[in-house]
Short mmCIF file of C-alpha atoms and ligand atoms in Angstrom, two decimals:
data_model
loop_
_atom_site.label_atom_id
_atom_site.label_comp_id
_atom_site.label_asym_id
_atom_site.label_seq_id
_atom_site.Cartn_x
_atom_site.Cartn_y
_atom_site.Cartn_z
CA UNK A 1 -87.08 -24.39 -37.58
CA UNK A 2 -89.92 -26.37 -36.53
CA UNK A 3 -88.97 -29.65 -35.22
CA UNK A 4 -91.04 -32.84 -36.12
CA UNK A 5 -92.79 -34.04 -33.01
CA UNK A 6 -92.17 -37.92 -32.02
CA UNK A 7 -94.70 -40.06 -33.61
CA UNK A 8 -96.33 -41.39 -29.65
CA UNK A 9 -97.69 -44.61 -31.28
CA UNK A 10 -99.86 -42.97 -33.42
CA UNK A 11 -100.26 -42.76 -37.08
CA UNK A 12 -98.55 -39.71 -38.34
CA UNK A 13 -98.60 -38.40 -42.27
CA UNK A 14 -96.75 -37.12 -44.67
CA UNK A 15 -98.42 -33.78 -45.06
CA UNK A 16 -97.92 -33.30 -41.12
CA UNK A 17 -94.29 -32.49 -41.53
CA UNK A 18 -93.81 -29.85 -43.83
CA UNK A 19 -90.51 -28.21 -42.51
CA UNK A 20 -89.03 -31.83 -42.29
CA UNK A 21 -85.46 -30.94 -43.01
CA UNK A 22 -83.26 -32.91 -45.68
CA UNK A 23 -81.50 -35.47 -45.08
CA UNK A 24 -77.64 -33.57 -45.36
CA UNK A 25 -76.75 -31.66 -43.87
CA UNK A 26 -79.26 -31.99 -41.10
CA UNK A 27 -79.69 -29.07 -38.93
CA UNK A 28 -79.36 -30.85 -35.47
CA UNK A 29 -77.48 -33.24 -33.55
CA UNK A 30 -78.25 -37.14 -35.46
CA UNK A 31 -77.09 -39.88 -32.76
CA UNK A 32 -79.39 -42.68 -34.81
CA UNK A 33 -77.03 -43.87 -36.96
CA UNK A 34 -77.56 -47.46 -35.72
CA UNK A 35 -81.21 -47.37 -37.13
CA UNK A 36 -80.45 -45.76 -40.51
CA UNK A 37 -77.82 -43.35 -41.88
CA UNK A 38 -78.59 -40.39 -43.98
CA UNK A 39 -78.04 -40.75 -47.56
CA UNK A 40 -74.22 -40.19 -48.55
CA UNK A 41 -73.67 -37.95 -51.83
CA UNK A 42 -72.15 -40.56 -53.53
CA UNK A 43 -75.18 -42.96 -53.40
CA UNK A 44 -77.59 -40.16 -54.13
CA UNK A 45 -74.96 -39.75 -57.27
CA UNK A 46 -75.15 -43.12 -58.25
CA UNK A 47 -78.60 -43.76 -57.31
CA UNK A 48 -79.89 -40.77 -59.52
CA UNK A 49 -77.51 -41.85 -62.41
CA UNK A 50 -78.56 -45.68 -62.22
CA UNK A 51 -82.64 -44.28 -62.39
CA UNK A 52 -81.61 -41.80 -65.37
CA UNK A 53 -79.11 -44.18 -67.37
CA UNK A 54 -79.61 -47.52 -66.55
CA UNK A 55 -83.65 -47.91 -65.65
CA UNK A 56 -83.27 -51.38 -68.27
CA UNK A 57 -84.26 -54.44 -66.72
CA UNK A 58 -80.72 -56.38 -66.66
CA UNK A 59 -82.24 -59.39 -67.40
CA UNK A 60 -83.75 -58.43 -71.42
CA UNK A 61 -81.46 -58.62 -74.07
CA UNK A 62 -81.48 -55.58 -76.33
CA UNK A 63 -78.83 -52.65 -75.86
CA UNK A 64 -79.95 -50.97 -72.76
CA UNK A 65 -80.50 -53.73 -70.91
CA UNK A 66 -76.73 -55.09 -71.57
CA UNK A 67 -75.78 -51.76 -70.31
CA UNK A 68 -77.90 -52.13 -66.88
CA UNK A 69 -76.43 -55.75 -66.44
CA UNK A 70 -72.61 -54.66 -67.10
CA UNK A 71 -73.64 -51.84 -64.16
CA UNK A 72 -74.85 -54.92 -61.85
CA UNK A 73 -72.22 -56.97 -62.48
CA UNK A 74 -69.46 -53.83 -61.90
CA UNK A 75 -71.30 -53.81 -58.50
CA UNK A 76 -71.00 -57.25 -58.15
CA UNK A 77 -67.12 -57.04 -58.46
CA UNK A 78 -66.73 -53.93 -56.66
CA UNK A 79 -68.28 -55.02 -53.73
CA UNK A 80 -66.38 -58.35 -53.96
CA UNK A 81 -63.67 -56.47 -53.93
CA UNK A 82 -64.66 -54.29 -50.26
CA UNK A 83 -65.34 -57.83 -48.66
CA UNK A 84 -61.88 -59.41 -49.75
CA UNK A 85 -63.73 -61.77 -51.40
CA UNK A 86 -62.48 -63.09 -55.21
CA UNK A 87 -65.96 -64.75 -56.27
CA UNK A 88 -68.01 -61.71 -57.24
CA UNK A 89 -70.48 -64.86 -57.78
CA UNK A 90 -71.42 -64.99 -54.18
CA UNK A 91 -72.80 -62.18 -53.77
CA UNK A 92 -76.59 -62.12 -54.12
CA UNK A 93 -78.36 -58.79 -53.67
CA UNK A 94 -81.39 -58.44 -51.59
CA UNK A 95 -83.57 -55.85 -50.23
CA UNK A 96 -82.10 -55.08 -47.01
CA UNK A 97 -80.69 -57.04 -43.98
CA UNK A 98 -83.81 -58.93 -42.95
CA UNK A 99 -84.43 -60.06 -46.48
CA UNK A 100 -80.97 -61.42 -46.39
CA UNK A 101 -81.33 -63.10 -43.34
CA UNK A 102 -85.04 -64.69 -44.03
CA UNK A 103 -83.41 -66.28 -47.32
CA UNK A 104 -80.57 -67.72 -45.63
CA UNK A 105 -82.81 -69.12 -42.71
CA UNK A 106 -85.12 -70.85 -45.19
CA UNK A 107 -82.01 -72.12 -47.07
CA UNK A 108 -80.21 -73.53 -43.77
CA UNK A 109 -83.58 -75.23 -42.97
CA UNK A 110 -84.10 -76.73 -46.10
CA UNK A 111 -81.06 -78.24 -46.79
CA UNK A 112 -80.40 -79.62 -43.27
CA UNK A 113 -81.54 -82.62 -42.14
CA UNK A 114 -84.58 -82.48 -40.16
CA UNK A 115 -83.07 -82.61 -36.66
CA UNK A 116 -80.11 -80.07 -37.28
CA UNK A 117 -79.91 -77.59 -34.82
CA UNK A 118 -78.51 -74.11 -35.26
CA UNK A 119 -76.48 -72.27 -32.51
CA UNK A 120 -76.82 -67.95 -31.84
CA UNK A 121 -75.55 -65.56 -29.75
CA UNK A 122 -78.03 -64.13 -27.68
CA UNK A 123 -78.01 -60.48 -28.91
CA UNK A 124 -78.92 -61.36 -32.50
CA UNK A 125 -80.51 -58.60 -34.19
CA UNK A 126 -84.59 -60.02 -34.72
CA UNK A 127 -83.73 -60.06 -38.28
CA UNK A 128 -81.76 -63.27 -37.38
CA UNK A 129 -83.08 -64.65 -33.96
CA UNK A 130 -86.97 -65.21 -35.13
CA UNK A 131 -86.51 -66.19 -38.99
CA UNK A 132 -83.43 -68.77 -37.77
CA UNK A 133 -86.11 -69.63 -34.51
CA UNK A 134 -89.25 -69.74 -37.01
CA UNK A 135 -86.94 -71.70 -39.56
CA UNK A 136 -86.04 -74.27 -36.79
CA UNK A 137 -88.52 -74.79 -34.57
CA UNK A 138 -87.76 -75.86 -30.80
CA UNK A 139 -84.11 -76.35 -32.07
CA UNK A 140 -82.05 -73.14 -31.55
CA UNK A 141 -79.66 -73.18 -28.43
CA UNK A 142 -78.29 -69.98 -27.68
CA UNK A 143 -74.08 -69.57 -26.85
CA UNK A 144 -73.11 -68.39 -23.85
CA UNK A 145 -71.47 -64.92 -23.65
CA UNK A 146 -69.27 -63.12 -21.05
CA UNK A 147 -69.56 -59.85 -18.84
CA UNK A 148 -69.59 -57.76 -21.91
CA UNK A 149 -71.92 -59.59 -24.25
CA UNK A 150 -68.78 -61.37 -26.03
CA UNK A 151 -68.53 -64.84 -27.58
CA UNK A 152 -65.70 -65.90 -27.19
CA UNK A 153 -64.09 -68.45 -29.13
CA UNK A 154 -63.57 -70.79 -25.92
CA UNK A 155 -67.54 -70.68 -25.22
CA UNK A 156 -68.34 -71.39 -28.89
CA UNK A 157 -66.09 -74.46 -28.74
CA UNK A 158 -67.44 -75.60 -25.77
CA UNK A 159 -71.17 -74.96 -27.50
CA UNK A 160 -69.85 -77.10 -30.25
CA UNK A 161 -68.47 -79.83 -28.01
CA UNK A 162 -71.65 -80.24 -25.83
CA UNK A 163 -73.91 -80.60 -29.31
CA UNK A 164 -71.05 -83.20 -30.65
CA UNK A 165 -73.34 -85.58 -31.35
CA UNK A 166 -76.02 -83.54 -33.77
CA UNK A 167 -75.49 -81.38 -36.90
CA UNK A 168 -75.20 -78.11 -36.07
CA UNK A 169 -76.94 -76.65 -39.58
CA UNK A 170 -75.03 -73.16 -38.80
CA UNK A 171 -73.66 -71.24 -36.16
CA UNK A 172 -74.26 -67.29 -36.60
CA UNK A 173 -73.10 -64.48 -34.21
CA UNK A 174 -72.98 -60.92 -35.67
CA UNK A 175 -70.32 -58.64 -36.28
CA UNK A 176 -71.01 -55.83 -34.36
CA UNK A 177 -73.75 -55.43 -31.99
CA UNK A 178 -76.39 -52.93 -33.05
CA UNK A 179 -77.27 -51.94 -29.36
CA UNK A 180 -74.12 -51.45 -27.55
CA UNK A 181 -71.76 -51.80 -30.59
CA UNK A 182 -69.95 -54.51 -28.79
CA UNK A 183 -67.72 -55.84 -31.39
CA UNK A 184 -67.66 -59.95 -31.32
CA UNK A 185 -64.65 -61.51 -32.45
CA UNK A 186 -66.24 -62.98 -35.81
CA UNK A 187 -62.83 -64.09 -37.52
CA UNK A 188 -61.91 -66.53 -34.74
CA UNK A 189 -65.53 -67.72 -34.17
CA UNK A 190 -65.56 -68.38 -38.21
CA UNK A 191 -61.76 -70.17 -38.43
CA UNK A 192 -63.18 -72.58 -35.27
CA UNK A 193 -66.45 -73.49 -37.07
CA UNK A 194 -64.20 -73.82 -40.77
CA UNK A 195 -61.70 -76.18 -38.74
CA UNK A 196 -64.57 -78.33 -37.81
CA UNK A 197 -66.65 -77.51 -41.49
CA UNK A 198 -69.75 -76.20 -39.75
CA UNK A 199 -70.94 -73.06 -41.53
CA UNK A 200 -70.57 -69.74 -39.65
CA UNK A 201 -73.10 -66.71 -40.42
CA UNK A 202 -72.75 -63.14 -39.64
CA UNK A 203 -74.98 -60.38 -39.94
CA UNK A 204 -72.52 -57.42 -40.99
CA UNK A 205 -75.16 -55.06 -41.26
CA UNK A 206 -73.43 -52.99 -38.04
CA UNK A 207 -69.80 -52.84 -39.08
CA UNK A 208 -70.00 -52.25 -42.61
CA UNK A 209 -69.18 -48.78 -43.44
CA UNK A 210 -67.68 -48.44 -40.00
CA UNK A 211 -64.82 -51.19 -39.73
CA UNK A 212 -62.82 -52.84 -42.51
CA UNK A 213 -64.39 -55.21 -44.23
CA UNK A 214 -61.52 -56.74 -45.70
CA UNK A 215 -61.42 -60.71 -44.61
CA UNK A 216 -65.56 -61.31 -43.90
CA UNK A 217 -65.30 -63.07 -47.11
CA UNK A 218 -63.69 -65.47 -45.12
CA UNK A 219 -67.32 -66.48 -43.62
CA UNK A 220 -69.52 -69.04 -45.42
CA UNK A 221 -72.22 -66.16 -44.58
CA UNK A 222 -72.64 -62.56 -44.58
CA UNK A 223 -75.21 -60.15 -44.18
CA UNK A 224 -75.23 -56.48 -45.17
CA UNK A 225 -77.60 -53.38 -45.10
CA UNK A 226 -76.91 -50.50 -47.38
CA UNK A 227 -79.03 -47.65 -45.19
CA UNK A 228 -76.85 -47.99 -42.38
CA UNK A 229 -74.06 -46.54 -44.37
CA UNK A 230 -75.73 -44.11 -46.07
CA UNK A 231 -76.79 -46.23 -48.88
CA UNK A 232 -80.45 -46.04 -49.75
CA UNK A 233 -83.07 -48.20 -47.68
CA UNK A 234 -84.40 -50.90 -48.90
CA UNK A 235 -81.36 -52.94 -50.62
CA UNK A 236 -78.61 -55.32 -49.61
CA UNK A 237 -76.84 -58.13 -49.83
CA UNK A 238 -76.22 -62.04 -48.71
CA UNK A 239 -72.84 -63.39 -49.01
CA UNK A 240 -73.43 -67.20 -49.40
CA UNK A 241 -70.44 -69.80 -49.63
CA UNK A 242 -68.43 -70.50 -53.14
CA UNK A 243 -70.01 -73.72 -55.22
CA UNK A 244 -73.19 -74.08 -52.87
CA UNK A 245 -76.35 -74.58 -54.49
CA UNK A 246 -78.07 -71.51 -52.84
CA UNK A 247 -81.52 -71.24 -53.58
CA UNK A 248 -83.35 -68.37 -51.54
CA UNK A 249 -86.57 -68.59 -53.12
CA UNK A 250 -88.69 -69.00 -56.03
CA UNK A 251 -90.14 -67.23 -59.18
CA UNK A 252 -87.47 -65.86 -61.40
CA UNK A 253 -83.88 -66.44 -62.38
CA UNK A 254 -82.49 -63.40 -61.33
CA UNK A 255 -78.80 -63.42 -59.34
CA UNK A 256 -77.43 -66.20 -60.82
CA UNK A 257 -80.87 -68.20 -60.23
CA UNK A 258 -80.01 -67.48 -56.18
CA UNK A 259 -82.81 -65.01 -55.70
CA UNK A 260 -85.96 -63.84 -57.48
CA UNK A 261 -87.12 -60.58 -58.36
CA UNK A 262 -85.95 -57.72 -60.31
CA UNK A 263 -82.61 -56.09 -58.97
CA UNK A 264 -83.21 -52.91 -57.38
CA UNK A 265 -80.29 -51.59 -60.01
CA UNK A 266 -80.25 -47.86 -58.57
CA UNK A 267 -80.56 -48.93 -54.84
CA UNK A 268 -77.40 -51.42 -55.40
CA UNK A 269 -75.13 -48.89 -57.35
CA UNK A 270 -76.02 -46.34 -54.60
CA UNK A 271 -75.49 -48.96 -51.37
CA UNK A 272 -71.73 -50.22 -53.14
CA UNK A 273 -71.04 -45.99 -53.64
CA UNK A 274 -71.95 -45.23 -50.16
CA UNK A 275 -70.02 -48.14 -48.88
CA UNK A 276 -66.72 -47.46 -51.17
CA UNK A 277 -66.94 -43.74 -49.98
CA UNK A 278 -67.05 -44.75 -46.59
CA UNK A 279 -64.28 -47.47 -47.18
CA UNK A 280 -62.02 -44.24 -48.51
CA UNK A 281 -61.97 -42.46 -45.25
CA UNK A 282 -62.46 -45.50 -42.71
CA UNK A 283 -59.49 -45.56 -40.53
CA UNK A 284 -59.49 -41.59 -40.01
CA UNK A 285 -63.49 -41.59 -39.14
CA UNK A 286 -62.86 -44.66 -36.39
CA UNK A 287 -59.56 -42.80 -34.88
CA UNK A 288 -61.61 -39.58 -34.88
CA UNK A 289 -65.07 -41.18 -34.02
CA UNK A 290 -63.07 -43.11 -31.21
CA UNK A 291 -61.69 -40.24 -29.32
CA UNK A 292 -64.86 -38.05 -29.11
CA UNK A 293 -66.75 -41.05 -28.37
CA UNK A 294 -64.13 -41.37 -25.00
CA UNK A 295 -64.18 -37.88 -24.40
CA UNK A 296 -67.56 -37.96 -24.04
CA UNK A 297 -67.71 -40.70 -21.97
CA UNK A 298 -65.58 -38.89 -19.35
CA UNK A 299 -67.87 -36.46 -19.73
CA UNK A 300 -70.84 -38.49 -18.69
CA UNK A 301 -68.56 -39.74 -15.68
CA UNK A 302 -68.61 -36.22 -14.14
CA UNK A 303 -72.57 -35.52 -15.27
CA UNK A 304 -74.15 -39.01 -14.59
CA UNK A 305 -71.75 -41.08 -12.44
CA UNK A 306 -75.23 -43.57 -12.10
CA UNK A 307 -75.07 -44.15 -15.95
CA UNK A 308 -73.69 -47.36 -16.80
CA UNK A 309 -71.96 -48.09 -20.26
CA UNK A 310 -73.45 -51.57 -21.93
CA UNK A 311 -70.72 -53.85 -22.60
CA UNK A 312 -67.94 -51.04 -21.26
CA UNK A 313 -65.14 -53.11 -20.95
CA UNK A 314 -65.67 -54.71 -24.34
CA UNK A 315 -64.16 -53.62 -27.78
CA UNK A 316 -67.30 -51.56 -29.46
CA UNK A 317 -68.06 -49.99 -32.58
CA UNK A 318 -66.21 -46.30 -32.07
CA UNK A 319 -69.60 -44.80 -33.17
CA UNK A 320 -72.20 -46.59 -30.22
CA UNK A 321 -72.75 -45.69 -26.93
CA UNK A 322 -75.98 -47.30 -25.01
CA UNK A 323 -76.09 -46.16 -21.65
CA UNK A 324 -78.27 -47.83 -18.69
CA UNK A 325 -79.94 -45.29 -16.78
CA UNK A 326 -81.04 -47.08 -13.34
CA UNK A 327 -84.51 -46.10 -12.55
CA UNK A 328 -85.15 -44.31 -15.59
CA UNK A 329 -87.62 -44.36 -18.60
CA UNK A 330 -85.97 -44.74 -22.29
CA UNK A 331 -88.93 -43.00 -23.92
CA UNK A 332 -89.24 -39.82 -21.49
CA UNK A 333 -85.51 -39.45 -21.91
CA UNK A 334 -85.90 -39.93 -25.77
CA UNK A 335 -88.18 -37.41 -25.73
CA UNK A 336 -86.71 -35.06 -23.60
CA UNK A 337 -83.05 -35.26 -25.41
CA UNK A 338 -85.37 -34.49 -28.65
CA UNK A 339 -86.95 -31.73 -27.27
CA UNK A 340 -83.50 -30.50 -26.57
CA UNK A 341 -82.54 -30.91 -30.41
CA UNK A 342 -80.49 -34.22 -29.73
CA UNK A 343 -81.75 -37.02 -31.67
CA UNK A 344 -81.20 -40.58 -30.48
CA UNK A 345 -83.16 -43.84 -29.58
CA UNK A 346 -84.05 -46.37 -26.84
CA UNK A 347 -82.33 -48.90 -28.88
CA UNK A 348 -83.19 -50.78 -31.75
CA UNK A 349 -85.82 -49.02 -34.57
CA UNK A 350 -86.22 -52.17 -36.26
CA UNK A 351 -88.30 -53.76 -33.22
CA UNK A 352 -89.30 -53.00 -30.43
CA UNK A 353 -87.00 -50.52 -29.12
CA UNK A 354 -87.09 -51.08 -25.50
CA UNK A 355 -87.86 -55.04 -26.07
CA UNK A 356 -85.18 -55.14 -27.73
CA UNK A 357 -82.73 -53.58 -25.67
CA UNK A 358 -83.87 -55.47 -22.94
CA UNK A 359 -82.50 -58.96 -24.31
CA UNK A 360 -79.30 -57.29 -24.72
CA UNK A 361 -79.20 -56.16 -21.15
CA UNK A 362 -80.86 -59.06 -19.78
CA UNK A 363 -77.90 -61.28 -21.36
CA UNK A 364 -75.09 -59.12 -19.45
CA UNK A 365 -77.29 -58.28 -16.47
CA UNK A 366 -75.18 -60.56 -13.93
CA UNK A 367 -72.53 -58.12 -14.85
CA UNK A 368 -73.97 -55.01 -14.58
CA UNK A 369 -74.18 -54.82 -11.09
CA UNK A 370 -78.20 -55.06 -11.47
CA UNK A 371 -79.91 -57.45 -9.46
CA UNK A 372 -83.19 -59.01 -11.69
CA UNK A 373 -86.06 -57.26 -12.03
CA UNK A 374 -84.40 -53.35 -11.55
CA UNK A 375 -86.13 -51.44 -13.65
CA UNK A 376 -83.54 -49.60 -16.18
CA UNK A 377 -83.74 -47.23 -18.92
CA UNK A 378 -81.18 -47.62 -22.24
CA UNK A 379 -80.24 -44.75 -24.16
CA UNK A 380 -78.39 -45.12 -27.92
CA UNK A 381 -76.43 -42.52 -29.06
CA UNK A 382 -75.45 -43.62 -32.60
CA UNK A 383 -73.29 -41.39 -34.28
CA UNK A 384 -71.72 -41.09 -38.02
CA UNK A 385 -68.89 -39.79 -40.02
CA UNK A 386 -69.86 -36.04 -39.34
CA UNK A 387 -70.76 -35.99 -36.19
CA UNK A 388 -68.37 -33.67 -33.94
CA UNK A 389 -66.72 -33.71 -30.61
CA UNK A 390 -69.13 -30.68 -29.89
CA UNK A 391 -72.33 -33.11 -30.82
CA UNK A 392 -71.38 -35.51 -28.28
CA UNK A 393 -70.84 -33.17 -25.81
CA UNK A 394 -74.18 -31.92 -25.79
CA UNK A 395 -75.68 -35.06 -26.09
CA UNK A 396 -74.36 -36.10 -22.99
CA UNK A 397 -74.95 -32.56 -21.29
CA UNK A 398 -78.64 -33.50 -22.69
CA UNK A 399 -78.84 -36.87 -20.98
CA UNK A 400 -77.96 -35.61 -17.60
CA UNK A 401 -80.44 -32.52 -17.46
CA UNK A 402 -83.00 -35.37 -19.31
CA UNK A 403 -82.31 -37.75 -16.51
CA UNK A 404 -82.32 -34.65 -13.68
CA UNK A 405 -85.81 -33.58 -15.58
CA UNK A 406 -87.76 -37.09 -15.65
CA UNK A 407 -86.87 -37.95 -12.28
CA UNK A 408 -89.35 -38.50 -9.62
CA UNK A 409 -91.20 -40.98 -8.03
CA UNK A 410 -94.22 -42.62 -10.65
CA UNK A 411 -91.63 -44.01 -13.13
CA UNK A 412 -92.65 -46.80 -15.28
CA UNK A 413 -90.01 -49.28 -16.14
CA UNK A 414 -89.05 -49.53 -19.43
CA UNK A 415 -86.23 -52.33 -19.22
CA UNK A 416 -87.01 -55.03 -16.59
CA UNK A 417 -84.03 -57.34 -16.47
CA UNK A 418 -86.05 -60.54 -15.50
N1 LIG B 1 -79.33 -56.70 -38.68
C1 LIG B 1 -78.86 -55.76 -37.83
C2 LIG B 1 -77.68 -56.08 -36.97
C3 LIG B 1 -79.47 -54.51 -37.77
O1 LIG B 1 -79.00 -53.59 -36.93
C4 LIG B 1 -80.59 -54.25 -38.60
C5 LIG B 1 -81.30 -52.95 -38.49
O2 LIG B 1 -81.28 -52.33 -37.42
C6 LIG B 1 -81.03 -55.25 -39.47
C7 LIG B 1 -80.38 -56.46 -39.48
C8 LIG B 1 -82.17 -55.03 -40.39
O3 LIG B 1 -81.74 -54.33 -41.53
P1 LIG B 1 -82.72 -53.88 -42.71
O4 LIG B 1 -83.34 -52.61 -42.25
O5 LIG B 1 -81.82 -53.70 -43.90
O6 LIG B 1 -83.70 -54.96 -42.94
#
């Protein structure tokens, strides 16, 4: 099979890829699960059925249309339903993650007063760190985290205590850390900010699909992402507190007059399929995704003693692993591990890959080992539901012939933890 090159900055078309294979089953190794999941069965199912049956607009009045809003509002209660939440009415639908998170930014800026301040972690996905920064301007103070990346509850109340004095307009630390999976411990962080009524935000889009989401109704705010399930791309959802006048944006009354713009009917039905089939088989694809994760950490042990694990010694999503490569380029070792029919990434797609991954190292650097400035090279391997103990094995067989191959003396740095 011919094997689509890696786009080196440069425009690439459609027409280029021919052989591009489908989406499931796919033909080689996929360890990019963090940056989007192929598209389950069941979503393509309900997708295609949604497009076919229910193309109405749920908002007109006549027959079809009643039958396209009953459809919206079964996914409305269904997904109420994975989140543990009993107020199907606060869930407004988006299109995607950053949508999500650029409606609740302009929200918290709107209706705080005009020198609230809001507090985040400092491994927010951009999605959250520039719309809350570009939504309050000069007044964002970042939380302190330990060795692993964590916030832990004691450093979020001592945040809170030092900023006493001002309204804190939100607080917002995602669930699950889309570079080294790092899991933060969201249900404490949100019963500490309740106890004190200052609004706590997460951005879910990580550990949906992978963890229970029972109890993250329990947050004022949540953010999801149905292509990093295996939903389709492009559609998602805000979780915004019970009885709050939420009012995202402007132009039409759609979701209960919290969001404009026609609902994306076959994207939703497919996102709340793919998440419900993955809710089915959670617990067995964490136990199993768990222990071939491990085993192939030992693995790397014997192969690439020099690799270190990002946030190691922290609970993390059993499907990440971003490894720190000393020395090392992310995109030569990309490259190479494609070449060698492995696909994963330098970090995250959404931005800057290696920028990207740099913040998160550059927050646990002290920890690493690393004095400031050593140049370092992250590799994600991302995996999903079908990925095997063999996959992971020769991913990390990959890595250390990638690492053995790119070696020598003219290597840019990719990472620079200043
Ligand atoms: N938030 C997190 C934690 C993510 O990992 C991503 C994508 O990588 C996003 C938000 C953006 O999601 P979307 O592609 O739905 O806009």
């Amino acid at each position: 099979m011919q094997r689509a090159p890696i786009a080196d900055g440069g425009q690439v078309g459609y027409s280029e890829h021919p052989s591009l294979p489908l989406s499931f089953p796919h033909p080689v190794p996929y360890f990019d699960h963090n940056a989007t999941a192929p598209l389950d069965p069941a979503a393509r199912g309900a997708w295609l059925e949604a497009a076919d049956r229910f193309w109405a607009n749920p908002s007109s009045l006549y027959g079809g249309a009643t039958a396209a809003r009953d459809l919206l509002a079964d996914c409305r209660e269904r997904l109420a339903d994975i989140l543990g939440c009993s107020d199907p009415g606060r869930i407004v639908f988006t299109s995607g993650a950053t949508a999500a998170n650029n409606l609740l930014a302009r929200h918290l800026s709107t209706s705080a007063t005009p020198d609230a301040i809001a507090l985040l972690s400092p491994l927010e996905h951009p999605a959250v760190d520039a719309s809350i920064r570009a939504a309050f301007p000069g007044r964002v103070s970042e939380l302190g985290v330990d060795a692993n990346g964590v916030v832990t509850p004691e450093s979020l109340a001592r945040a809170l205590d030092a900023h006493g004095g001002r309204l804190i307009a939100a607080v917002s630390v995602m669930a699950a850390g889309n570079e080294s999976g790092v899991l933060q411990p969201w249900p404490e962080l949100a019963s500490l900010c309740r106890s004190r009524t200052i609004p706590f935000h997460t951005d879910a889009a990580q550990w949906l699909g992978k963890l229970p989401a029972t109890g993250l109704a329990a947050c004022d705010w949540v953010t999801g992402s149905g292509h990093k399930f295996g939903g389709p791309r492009g559609v998602g959802f805000l979780l915004v507190p019970a009885n709050t006048r939420f009012r995202g944006d402007v132009g039409g009354p759609q979701e209960h007059g919290q969001h404009a713009g026609t609902e994306d009917l076959p994207g939703i039905a497919g996102m709340v399929a793919a998440l419900e089939a993955r809710d089915r088989s959670l617990a067995d694809i964490a136990i199993r995704g768990a222990g071939m994760r491990d085993a192939a950490i030992e693995l790397l042990r014997e192969r690439l003693p020099a690799g270190i694990i990002v946030s190691g010694n922290a609970e993390r999503l059993w499907n990440t692993l971003a490894i720190l490569i000393p020395g090392a380029d992310s995109r030569k070792l990309v490259a190479t591990l494609d070449r060698a029919g492995i696909e994963a990434s330098t970090g995250s797609a959404c931005s800057s890959g290696a920028a990207s991954a740099a913040r998160v190292v550059a927050a646990i650097a002290p920890s690493l080992g690393l004095a400031p400035g050593t140049p370092a090279g992250m590799v994600r391997f991302s995996a999903g539901p079908d990925t095997t103990g063999a996959d992971w094995q020769a991913a990390m067989h990959a890595l250390a012939e990638a690492v053995i191959a790119n070696a020598g003396p003219a290597r840019p740095p990719r990472v620079d933890l200043r």
